Every structure is written in C-alpha cells, then in structure tokens.
Amino acid sequence: MRSALYASCAIGLLVGGVGCATQGTGGGGAVTGSLVTVQYVNPQNFTDFSVQGRDVQTSSTTFTREVTRTLEPVMSSRFPGNTLTLRFTNIDLAGRTTAGPRQVRVVSGARHPARLSFNYVLQDRSGRPAASGSQTLIQTSQPGGPGRPRTLDTETQMLRRWLRGLSVNR
C-alpha cells in the first residue's frame, strides 16, 4: 500500500511538480525538489479528513494537490528559491458531512469551522531554516464569494493567508 502511494507521489512530482503526501509518523518517503512538500502524521486519526467522502489515501492525495497548487505561486513570488514543508498533525475540514449514501459536505455558517494543525519549515536556498514552528489555523471568516466554490477552497485560502503573512528570519 505504501509503495503504491510513494510511486504515485513520484509520478505526480515528475508530471506536475507537486509535493508528496506521506502517511505515518516517519518523514521517510517524501519526494523532495518541489516548492511545497506536504506530509501527514497519522492521518487516519485526524478529526475530519474525508474529502468528498473518500478514504484517507485519496483524501491526502487531493488535499496535497490543492494545497501545493494554491501555495506554490505564493512561494514563487514571496520566497523565491525557498522550499516549504508542511507536516499536518490534525485536519478538521470545514462543514459537516451529511448522512446517507452520497455523503455530501455542507459548508455553512460558523458551526463547523475548518481547523488545520501543522508544523512547518521554510528553508532558504542553502537549506537553512528561514522560519519554522507549529501552527493551528481556525476558520474565522464565512465561506463564500463569487463563483462556485472549489474542493477545499476554505482550507487552501486559510493556508494562503497564513503563508502571505509568515514572518521570516533574515
């Protein structure tokens, strides 16, 4: 199972230049070379990590893709040449999943805000940490805006705001 995950990550990196989702507590298996690397610590124990009713492996692949797609432009413009590693310790996706055969996620109001807990390391070109720490982001604004919301829109926007405001050691 893990070999298939690592192979999928390697193919994803080669084709799309995205980070790798890894499961478990060890950092091994992560593919390096992208601007953003996403890792997971025991995702099977996360509060709510079912993207569109999918299992943990599929959810981690989808979450990694959306996070890297969102954060790589910020990294390129704000931290050129640097790399960011996000190691998620808990995820509670926005909204709630309805009961029934289709398990639809309903995001409305502040009753079920998104919560993302992670450790991070921002490294400069030489590999030295420019910033590191632990962070918990909690959704403070209502979802919405023009157009149809994308999968994980709330969570990726939270991470984008956090990265744009990240202070670094210069």
Coordinates of C-alpha atoms in Angstrom, one line a residue, residues 16 43 76 89 117-118 146 167:
G16 CA 3.0 18.0 -12.2
P43 CA -4.0 10.9 9.1
S76 CA 7.5 31.8 -6.1
T89 CA -0.8 16.8 12.7
S117 CA -2.8 22.0 12.8
F118 CA 0.7 21.6 11.3
P146 CA -18.3 34.9 -6.4
S167 CA 7.5 36.4 9.1

